[in-house]
Short mmCIF file of C-alpha atoms in Angstrom, two decimals:
data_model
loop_
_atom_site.label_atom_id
_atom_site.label_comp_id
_atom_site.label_asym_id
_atom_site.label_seq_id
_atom_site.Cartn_x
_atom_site.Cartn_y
_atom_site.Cartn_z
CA UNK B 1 14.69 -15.98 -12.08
CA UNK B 2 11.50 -13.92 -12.71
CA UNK B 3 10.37 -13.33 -16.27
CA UNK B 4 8.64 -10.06 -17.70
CA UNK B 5 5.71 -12.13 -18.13
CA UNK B 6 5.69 -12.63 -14.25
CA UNK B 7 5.57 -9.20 -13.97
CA UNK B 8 2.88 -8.44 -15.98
CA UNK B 9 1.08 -10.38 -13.58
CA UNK B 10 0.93 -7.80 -10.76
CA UNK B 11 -1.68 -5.12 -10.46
CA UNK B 12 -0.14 -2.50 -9.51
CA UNK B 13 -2.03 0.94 -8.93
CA UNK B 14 -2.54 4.11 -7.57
CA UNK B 15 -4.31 4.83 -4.65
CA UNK B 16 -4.73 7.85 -2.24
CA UNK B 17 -4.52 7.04 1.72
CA UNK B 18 -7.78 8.32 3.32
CA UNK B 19 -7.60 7.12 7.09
CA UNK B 20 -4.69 5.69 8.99
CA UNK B 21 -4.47 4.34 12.57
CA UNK B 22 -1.99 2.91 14.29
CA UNK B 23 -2.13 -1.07 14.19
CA UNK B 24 -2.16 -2.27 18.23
CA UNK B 25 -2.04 -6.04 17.62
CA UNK B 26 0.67 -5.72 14.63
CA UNK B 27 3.64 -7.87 15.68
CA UNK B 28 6.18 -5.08 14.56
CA UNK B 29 4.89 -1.04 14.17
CA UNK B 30 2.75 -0.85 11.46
CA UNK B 31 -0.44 1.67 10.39
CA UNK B 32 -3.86 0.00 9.16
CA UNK B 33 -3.99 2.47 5.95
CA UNK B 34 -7.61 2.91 4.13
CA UNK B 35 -6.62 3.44 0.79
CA UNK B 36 -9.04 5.00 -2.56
CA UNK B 37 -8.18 3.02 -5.82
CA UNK B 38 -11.25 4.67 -7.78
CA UNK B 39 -14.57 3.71 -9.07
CA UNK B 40 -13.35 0.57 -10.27
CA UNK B 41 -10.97 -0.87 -7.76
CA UNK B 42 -12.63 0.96 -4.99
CA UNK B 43 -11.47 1.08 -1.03
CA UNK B 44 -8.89 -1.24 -0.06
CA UNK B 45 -7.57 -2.05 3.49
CA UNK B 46 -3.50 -2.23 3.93
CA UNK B 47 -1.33 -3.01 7.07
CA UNK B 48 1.92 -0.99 6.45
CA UNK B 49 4.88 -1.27 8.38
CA UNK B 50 6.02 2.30 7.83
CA UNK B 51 6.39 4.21 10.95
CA UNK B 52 9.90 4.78 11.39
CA UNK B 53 9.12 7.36 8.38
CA UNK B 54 5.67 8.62 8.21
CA UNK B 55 3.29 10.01 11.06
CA UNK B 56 -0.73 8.98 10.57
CA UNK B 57 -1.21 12.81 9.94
CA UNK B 58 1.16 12.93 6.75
CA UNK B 59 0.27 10.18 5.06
CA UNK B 60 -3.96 10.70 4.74
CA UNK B 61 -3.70 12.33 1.18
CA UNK B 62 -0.88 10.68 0.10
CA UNK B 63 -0.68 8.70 -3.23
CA UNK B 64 0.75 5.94 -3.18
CA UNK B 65 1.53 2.89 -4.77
CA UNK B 66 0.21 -1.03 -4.23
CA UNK B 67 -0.16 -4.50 -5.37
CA UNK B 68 -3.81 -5.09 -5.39
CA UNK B 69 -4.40 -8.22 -7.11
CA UNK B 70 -2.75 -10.51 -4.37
CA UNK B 71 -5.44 -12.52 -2.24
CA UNK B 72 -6.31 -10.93 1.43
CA UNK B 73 -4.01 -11.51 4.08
CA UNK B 74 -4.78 -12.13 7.24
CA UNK B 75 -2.62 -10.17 9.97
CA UNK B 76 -3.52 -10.38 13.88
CA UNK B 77 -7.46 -9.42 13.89
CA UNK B 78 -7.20 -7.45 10.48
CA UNK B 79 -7.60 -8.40 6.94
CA UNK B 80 -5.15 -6.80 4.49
CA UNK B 81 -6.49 -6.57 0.94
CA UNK B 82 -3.36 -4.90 -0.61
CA UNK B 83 0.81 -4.36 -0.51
CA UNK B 84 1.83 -0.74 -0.51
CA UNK B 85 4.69 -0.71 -2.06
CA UNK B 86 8.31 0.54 -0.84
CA UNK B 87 11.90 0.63 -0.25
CA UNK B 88 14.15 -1.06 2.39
CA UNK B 89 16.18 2.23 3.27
CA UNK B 90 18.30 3.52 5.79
CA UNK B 91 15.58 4.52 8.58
CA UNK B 92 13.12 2.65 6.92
CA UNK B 93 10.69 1.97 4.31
CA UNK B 94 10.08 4.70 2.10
CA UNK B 95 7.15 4.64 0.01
CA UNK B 96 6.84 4.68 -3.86
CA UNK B 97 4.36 7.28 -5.12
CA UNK B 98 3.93 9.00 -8.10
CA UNK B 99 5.78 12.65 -8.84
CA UNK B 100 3.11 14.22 -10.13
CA UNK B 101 -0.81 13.73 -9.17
CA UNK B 102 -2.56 11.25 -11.05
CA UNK B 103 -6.15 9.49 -11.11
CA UNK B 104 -6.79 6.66 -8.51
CA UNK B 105 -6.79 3.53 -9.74
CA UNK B 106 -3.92 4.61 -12.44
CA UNK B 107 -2.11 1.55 -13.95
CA UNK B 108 1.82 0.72 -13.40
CA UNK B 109 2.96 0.47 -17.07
#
């Protein structure tokens, strides 16, 4: 069982999704996202498998949530610096994101 102290261990932030592409060499579908965490985080790389639910067009501009304190991870020819965080749904994962706009680089609390 995980403890609220191994929770506090995560990083998780906001960030706001400035580029996508589709990821050729991915295994299963999945976008490479470029993602803004602010001045002090700065631009991260993420390989998302999200496209049962979101085009490339609709996500650039979206906020979104990620784990950014995990080490890289290396997936076909690209490295993935963070996990975007979502849900296992019915049609697929659904991304968590914030309600309301907030800074980049905004702490989970």
């Amino acid at each position: 069982m995980s403890t609220f102290e191994d929770f506090t261990k995560l990083d998780i932030r906001v960030g706001t999704v400035l580029e996508t592409e589709v990821f050729e060499k991915a295994k299963k579908p999945a976008y490479k996202l470029k993602i803004d965490f602010g001045k002090d985080i700065g631009i991260k790389k993420s390989s998302a498998q999200i496209t049962e639910r979101y085009t490339t067009d609709e996500l650039v501009g979206k906020q979104v949530l990620a784990v950014v304190n995990f080490p890289p991870r290396q997936i076909a020819d690209f490295m993935s610096e963070v996990l975007v965080l979502g849900t296992y749904s019915d049609g697929g994962v659904v991304l968590i994101t914030p309600d309301k706009p907030v800074d980049n680089g905004d702490k989970l609390g």
